[in-house]
Coordinates of C-alpha atoms and ligand atoms in Angstrom, one line a residue:
X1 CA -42.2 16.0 -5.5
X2 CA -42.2 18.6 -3.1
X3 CA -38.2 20.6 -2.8
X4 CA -37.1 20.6 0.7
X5 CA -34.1 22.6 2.2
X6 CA -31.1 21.9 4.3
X7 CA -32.1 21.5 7.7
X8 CA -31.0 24.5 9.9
X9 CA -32.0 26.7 6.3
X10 CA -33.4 30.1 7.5
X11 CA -36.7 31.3 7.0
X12 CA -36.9 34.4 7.5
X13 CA -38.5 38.0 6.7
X14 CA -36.6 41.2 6.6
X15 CA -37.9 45.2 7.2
X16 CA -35.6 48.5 7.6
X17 CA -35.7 51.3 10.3
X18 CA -36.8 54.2 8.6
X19 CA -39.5 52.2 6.5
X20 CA -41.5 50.5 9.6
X21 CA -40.4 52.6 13.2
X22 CA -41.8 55.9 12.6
X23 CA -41.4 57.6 16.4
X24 CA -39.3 59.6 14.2
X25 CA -38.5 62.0 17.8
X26 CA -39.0 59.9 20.5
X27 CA -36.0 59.1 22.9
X28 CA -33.8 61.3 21.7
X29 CA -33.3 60.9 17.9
X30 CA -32.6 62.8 15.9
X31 CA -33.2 63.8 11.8
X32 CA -31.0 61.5 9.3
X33 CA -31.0 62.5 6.0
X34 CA -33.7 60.3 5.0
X35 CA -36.2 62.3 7.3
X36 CA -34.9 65.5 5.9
X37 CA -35.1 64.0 2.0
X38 CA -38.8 63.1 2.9
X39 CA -39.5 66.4 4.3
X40 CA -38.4 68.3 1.4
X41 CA -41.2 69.0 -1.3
X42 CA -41.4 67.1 -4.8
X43 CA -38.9 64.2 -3.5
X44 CA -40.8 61.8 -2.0
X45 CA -44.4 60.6 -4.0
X46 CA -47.5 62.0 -2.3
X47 CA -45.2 63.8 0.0
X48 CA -45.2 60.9 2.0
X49 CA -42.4 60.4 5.2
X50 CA -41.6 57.9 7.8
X51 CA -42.4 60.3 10.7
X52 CA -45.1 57.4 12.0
X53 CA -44.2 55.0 9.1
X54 CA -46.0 51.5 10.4
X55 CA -45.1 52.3 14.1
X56 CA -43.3 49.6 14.9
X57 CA -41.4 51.5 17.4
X58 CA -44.8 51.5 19.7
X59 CA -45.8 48.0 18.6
X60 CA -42.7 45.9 18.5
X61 CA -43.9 43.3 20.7
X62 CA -47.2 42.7 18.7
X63 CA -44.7 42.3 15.3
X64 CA -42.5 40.1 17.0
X65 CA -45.7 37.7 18.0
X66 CA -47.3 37.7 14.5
X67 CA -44.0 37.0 13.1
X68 CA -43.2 34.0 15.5
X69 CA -47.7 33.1 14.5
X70 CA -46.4 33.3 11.0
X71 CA -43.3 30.4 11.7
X72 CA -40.7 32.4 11.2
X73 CA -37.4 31.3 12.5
X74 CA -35.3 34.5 11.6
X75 CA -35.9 38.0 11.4
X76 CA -34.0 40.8 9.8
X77 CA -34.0 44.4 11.3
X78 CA -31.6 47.8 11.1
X79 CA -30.9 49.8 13.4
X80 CA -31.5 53.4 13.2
X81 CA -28.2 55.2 13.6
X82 CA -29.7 58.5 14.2
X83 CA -32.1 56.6 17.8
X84 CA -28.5 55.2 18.3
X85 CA -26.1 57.9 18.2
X86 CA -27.8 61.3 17.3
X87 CA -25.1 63.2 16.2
X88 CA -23.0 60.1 14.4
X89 CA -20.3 60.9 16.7
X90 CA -19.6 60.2 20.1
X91 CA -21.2 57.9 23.3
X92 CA -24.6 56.2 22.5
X93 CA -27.9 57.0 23.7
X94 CA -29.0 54.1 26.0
X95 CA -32.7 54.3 25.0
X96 CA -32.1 54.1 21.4
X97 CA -30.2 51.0 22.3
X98 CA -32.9 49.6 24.8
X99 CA -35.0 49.6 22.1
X100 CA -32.9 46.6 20.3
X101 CA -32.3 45.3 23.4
X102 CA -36.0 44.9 23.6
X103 CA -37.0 43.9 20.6
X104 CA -34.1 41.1 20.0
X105 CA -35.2 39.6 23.8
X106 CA -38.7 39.4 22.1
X107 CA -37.5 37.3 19.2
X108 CA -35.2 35.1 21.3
X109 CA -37.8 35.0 23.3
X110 CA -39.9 33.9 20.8
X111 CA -37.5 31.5 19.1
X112 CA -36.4 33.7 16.2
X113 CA -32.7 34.3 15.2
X114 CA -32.3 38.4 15.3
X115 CA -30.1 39.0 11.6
X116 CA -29.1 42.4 12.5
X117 CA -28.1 45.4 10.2
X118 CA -26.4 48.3 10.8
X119 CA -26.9 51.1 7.9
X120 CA -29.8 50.4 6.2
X121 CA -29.6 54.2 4.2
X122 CA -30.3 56.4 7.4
X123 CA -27.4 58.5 8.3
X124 CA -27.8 61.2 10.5
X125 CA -28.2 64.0 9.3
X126 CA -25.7 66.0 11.0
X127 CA -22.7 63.6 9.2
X128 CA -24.4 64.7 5.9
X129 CA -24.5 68.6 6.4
X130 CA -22.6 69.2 9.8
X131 CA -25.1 71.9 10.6
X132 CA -27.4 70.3 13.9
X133 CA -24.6 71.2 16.6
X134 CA -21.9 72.6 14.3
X135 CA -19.4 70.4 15.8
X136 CA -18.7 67.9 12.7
X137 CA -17.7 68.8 9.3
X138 CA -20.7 66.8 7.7
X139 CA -19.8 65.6 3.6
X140 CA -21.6 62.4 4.0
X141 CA -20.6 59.1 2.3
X142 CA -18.4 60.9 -0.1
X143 CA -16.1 62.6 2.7
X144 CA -13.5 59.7 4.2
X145 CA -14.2 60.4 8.0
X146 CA -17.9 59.3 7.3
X147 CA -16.1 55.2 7.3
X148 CA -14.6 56.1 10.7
X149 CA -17.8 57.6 12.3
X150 CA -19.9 54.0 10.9
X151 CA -16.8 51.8 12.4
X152 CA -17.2 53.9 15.9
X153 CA -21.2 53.6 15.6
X154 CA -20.9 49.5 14.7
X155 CA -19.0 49.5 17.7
X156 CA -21.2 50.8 19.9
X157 CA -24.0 48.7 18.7
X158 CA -21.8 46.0 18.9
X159 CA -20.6 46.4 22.4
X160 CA -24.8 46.7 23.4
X161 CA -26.0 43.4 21.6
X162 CA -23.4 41.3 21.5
X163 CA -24.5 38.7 24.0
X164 CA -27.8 38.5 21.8
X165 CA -27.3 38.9 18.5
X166 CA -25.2 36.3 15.8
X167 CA -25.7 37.5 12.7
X168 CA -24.4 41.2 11.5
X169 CA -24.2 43.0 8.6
X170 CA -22.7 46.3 8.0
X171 CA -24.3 47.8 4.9
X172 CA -27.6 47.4 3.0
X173 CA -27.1 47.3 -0.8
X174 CA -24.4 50.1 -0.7
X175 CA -25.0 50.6 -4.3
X176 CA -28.0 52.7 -3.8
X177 CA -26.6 54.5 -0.7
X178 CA -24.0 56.0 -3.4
X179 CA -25.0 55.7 -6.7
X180 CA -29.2 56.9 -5.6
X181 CA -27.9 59.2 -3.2
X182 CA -25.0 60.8 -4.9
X183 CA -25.4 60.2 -8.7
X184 CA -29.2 60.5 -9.2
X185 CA -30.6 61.8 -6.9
X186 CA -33.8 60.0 -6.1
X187 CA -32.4 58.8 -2.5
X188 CA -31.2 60.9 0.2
X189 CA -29.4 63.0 0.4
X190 CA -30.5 63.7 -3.3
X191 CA -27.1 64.8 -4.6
X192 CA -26.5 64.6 -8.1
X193 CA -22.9 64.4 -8.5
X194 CA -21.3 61.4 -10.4
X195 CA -18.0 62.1 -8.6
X196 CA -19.2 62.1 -5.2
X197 CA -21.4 58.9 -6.1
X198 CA -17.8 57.4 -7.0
X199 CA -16.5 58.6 -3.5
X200 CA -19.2 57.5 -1.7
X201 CA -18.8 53.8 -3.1
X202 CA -15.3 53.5 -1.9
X203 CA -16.0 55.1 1.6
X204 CA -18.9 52.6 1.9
X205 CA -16.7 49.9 1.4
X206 CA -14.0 50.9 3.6
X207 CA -16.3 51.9 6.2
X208 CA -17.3 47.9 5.7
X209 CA -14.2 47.1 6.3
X210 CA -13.4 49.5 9.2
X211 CA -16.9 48.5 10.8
X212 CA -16.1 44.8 10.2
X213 CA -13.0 45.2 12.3
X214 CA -14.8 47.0 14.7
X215 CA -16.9 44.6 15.1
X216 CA -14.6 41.3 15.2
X217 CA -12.8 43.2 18.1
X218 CA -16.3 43.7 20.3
X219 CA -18.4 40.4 19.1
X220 CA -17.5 36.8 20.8
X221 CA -16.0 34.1 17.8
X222 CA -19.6 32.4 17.3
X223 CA -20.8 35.9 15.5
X224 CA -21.1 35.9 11.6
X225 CA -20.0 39.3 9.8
X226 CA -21.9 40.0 6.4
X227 CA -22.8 43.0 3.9
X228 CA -26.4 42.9 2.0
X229 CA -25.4 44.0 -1.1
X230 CA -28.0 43.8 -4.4
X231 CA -26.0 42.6 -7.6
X232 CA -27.7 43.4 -10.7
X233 CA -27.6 40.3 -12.8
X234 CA -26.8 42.4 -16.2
X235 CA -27.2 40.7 -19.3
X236 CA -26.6 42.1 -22.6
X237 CA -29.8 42.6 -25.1
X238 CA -28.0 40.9 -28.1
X239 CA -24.4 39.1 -28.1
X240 CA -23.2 42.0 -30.3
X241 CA -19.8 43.4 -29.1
X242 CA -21.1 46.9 -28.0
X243 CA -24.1 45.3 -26.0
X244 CA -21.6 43.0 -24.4
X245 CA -19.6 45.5 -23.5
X246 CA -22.2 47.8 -21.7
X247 CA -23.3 45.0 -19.8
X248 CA -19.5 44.6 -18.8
X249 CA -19.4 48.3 -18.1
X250 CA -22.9 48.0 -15.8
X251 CA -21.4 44.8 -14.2
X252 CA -18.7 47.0 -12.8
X253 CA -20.3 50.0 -11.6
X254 CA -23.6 47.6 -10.0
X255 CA -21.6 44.7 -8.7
X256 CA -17.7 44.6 -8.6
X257 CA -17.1 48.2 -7.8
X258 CA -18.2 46.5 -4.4
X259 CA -16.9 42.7 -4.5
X260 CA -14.1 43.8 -5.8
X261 CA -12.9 45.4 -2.8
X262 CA -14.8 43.0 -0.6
X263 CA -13.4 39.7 -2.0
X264 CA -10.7 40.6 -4.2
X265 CA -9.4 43.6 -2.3
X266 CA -8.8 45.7 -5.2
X267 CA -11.1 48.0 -7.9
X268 CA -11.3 46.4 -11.5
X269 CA -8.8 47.9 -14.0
X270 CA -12.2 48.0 -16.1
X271 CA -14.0 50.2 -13.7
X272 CA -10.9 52.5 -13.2
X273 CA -10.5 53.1 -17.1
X274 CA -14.5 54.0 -17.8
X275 CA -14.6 56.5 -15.1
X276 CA -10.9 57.9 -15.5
X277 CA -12.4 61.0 -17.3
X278 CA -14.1 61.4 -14.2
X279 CA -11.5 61.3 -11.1
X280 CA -8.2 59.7 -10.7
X281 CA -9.2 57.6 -7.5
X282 CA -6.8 59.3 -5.8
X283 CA -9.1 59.3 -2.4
X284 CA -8.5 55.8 -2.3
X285 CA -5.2 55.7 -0.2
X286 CA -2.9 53.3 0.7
X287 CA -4.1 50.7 2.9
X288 CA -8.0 51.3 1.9
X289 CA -8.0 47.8 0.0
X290 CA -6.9 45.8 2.7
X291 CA -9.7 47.1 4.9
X292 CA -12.2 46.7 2.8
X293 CA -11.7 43.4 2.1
X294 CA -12.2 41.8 5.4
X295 CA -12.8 38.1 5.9
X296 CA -16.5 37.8 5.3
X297 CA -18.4 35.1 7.1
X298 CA -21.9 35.4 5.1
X299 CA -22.2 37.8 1.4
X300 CA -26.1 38.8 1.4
X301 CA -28.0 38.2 -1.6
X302 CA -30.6 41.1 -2.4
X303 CA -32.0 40.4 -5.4
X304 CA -36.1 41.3 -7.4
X305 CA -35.0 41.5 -11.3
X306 CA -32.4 41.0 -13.6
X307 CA -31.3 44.2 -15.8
X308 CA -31.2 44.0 -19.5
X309 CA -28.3 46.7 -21.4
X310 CA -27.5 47.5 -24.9
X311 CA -24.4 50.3 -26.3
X312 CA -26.4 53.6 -26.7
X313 CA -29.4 53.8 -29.1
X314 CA -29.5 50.0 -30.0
X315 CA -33.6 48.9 -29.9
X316 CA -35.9 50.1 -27.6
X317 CA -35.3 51.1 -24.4
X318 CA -34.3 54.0 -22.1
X319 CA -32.2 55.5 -19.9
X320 CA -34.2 54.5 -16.9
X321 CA -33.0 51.5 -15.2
X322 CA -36.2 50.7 -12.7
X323 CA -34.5 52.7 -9.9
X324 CA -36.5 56.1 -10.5
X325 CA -37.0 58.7 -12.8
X326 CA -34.2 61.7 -12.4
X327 CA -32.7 63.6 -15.0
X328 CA -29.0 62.2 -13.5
X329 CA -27.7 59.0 -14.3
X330 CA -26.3 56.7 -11.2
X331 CA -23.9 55.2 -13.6
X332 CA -21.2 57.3 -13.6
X333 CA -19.2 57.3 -17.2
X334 CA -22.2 55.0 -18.3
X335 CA -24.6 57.8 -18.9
X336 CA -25.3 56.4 -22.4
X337 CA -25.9 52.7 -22.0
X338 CA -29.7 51.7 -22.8
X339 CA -31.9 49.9 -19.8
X340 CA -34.1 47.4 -21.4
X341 CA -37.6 45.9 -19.8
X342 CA -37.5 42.3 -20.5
X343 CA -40.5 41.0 -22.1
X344 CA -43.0 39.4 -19.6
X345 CA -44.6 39.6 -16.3
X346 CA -43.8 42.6 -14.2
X347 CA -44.5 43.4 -10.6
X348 CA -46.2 47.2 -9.4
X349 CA -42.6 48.6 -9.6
X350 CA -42.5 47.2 -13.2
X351 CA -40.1 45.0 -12.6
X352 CA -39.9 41.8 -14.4
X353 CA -40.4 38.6 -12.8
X354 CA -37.3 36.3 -13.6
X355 CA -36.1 34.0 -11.1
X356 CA -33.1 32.7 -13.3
X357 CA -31.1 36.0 -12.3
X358 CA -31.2 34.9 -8.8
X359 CA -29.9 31.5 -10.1
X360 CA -27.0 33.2 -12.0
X361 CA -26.1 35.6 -9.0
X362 CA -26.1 32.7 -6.6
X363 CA -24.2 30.1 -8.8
X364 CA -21.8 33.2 -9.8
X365 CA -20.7 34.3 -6.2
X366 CA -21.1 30.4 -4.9
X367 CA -17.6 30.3 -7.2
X368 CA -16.1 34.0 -7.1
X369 CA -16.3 33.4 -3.3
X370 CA -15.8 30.0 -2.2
X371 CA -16.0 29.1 1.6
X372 CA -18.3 32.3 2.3
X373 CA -22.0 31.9 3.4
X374 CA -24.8 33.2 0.9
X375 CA -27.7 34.3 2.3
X376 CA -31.0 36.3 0.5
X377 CA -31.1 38.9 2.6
X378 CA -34.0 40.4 0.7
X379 CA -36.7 38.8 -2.6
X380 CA -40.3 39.9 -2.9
X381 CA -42.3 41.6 -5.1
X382 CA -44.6 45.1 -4.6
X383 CA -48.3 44.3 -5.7
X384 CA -51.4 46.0 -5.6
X385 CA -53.1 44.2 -3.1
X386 CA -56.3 45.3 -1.7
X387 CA -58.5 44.0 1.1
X388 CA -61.8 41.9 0.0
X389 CA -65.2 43.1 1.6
X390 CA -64.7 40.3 4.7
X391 CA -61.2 41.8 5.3
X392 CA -58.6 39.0 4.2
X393 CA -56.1 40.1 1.3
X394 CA -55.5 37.6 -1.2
X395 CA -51.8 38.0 -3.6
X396 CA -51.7 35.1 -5.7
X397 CA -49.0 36.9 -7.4
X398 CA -46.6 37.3 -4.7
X399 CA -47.1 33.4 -4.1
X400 CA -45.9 32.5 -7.4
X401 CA -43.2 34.9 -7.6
X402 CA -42.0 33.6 -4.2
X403 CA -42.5 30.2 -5.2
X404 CA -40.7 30.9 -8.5
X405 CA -37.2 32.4 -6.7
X406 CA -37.1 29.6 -3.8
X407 CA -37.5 27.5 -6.3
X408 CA -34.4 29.1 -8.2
X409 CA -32.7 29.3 -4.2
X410 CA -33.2 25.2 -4.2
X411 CA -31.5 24.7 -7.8
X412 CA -28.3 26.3 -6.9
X413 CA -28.4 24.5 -3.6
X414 CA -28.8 21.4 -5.6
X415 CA -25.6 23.0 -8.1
X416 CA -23.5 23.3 -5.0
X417 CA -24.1 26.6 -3.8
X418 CA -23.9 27.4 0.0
X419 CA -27.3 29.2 0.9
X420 CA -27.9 29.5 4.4
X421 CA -31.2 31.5 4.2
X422 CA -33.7 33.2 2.6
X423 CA -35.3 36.7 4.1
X424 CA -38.1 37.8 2.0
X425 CA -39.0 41.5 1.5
X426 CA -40.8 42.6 3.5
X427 CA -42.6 41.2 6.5
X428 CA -44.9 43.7 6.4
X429 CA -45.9 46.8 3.7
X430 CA -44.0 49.9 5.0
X431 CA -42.0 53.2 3.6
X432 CA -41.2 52.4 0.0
X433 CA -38.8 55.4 -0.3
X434 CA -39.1 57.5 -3.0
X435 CA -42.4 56.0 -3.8
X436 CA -44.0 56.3 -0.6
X437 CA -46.6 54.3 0.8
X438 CA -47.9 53.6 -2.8
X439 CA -45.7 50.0 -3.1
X440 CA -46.8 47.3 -0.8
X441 CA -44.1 44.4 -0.8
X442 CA -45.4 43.2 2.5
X443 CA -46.5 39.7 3.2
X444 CA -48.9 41.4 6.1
X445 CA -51.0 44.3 4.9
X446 CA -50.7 46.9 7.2
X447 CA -53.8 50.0 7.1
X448 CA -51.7 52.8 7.3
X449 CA -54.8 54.7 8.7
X450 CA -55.3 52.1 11.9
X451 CA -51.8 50.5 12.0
X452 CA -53.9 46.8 11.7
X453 CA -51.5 44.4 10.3
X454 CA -53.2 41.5 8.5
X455 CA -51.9 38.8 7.1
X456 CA -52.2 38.3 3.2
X457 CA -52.3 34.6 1.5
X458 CA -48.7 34.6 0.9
X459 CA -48.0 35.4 4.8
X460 CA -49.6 31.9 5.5
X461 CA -48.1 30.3 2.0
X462 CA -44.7 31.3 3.3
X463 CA -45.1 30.5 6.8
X464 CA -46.1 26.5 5.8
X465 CA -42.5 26.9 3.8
X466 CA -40.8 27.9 6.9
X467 CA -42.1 25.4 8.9
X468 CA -41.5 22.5 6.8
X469 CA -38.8 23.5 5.0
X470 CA -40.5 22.1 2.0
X471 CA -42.0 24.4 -1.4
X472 CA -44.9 22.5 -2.4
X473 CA -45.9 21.7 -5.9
X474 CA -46.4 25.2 -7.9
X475 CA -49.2 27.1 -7.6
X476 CA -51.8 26.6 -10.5
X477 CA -53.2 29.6 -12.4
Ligands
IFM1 O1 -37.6 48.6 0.2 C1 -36.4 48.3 -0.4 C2 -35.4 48.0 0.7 O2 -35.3 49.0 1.6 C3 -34.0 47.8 0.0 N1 -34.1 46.8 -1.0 C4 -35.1 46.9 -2.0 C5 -36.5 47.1 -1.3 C6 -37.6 47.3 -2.4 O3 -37.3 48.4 -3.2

């Protein structure tokens, strides 16, 4: 029997600014921190940067039609703050904006819902370091006024697209912005400070809450208000009490360092106690709280692989947690928990293939957050797909593991959950970060030397999904 979703269920795919634009300075925009990251040597693999990236920018219109050849009925973009508003202060530059006007009359154009979000990791650069016109005191995420400058910007964009756009979300998976950025290292701006990764989490989340207001005021009542974030589903190795309680201790720092100021409007008393040899909080100030935890019409799911934690030095396993290799834990206060790889089938970023953690994550904040929307806002999987000699790419793999989670989407659907949609990552291969253009999680294959986009097996497999809103029997073999 085939599963078939709630009418009205999105299907849709999802991409990032900085990974698929390129026109890094066209129109007036200028450096974020992820151009500057990618331009320094030894940070980015192959000293690859998004300077061209798939050129979306220049080919928007051509994207927009293979995605509404594919069936898709929604589409999720950022916007790139630095085309927006150069200097992350101050009146927007209307050709950064055109640009989104553009491409969102495309989709509507071409019967696709635009899901639109606002910081997907690309600050500009000059909020980081202050140095481009030496007007703003730069510090980044981990200096306070960085919330006020992303409320201003999310109004701004709001004020420009609000008569097109429905769905919003303020941050991408915050967790990496501050714990990648600030605590390891491998993301921009590649600071390796555990305490500035701590203030950088609780300025993300009040600038969610500051943008969210900011938006409410500038958006008509029919707009839905979101955050992407990417819960680890942690799970301890063995039931023994010191694996239990790392998983408890990664469970804080991954997930409720965020939902707990988003939904509960506070920090866990847990999270407080394992980082107090660290800071005393004392940045978050009176009031913070009740920004950040806004009403939230829709919490994004992001979600590729569960995580696997024992105490220190129990079995095999690592330090390294699938996000990177650095010398600088992102856990702050954690440094000594064990990362376990799961036994099984792992995708090109050796991640393991488990849809049961998206099951879990769903079914878990289907009850911590009853009456709000859950969308995945980002699933795939990075293979090594390759064209054959006649040209068409075939990725069997992808098709089971996307078969696999939508499957896993359904049951909690069936369990109660309230799933609204399902973006998968990425429409198209683009800018994996720190690794380049070496990971292709695209359901198009894009030739990064001619820009052709062409669509691999799972493109078409997902497309037949979207447009009858039925998974068919599993894949064989
Ligand atoms: O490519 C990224 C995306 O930008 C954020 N979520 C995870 C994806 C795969 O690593």
């Amino acid at each position: 029997m085939p599963e078939s979703f709630p009418p009205g269920f999105l299907w849709g795919a999802a991409t990032a600014a900085y990974q698929i634009e390129g026109a890094a300075q066209e129109d007036g925009r200028t450096p974020s921190i992820w151009d500057t990251f990618s331009h320094t040597p030894g940070k980015v693999l192959g000293g690859d940067t998004g300077d061209v990236a798939v050129d979306h920018y220049h080919r928007m219109r051509d994207d927009v039609r293979m995605m509404a050849d594919l069936g898709l009925t929604a589409y999720r973009f950022s916007v790139s703050w630095p085309r927006v508003q150069p200097t992350g202060r101050g009146p927007a530059v209307q050709r950064g904006l055109d640009f989104y006007r553009a491409l969102t009359d495309e989709l509507l154009a071409g019967g696709i819902r635009p899901s639109l979000t606002l910081y997907h990791w690309d600050l500009p650069q000059e909020l980081e370091t202050g140095s481009i016109s030496g007007s703003a005191a730069g510090g980044g995420w981990p200096a306070r006024d960085t919330a006020y400058r992303f409320a201003e910007y999310a109004g701004l964009v709001a004020e420009a697209l609000r008569d097109r756009v429905e769905l919003w979300t303020t941050l991408n998976e915050p967790w990496c912005s501050a714990f990648l950025g600030y605590g390891s290292g491998v993301h921009a701006p590649g600071r390796t400070d555990p305490v500035a990764a701590l203030r950088a989490a609780h300025h993300l989340n009040l600038g969610h809450g500051l943008a969210t207001q900011a938006l409410r005021a500038a958006l008509p009542g029919r707009a839905r208000i979101g955050v992407a974030l990417n819960p680890s589903a942690v799970r301890p190795l063995t039931q023994a009490p010191g694996d239990v309680d790392a998983a408890r201790r990664i469970d804080a720092l991954a997930n409720r360092v965020f939902t707990g100021p988003m939904l509960t409007g506070e920090y866990p008393a847990d999270l407080l106690a394992d980082t107090a040899h660290l800071t005393d909080w004392s940045f978050v100030r009176e009031g913070d709280m009740a920004t950040a935890g806004q009403r939230l019409d829709v919490l994004g799911i992001n979600y590729y692989a569960p995580t696997v934690v024992s105490a220190a030095g129990a079995g095999e396993g690592s330090r390294r947690d699938g996000h990177g290799a650095s010398d600088h834990s992102p856990w702050p206060g954690s440094e000594s928990v064990t990362f376990h790889q799961p036994p099984g089938e792992l995708t090109a970023m050796d991640w393991s293939v488990d849809p049961t953690g998206l099951y879990d994550l769903l079914m878990r904040y289907a009850h911590e957050s009853p009456g709000t929307t859950l969308m995945i806002t980002e699933n795939g999987a990075a293979y090594d797909d390759k064209p054959a000699p006649d040209g068409s790419v075939h990725d069997p793999d992808r098709i089971r593991y996307l078969h696999g989670h939508l499957s896993a989407v359904h049951r909690a659907i069936a369990d109660g959950a309230d799933v609204r949609g399902y973006f998968l990552w990425s429409l198209m291969d683009n800018f994996e970060w720190a690794y380049g253009y070496s990971k292709r999680f695209g359901a198009v294959y894009v030739d990064y030397e001619t820009q052709v986009r062409t669509p691999k097996s799972s493109a078409g497999w997902y497309g037949k999904v979207a447009r009858t809103g039925e998974l068919p029997e599993p894949p064989v073999g």
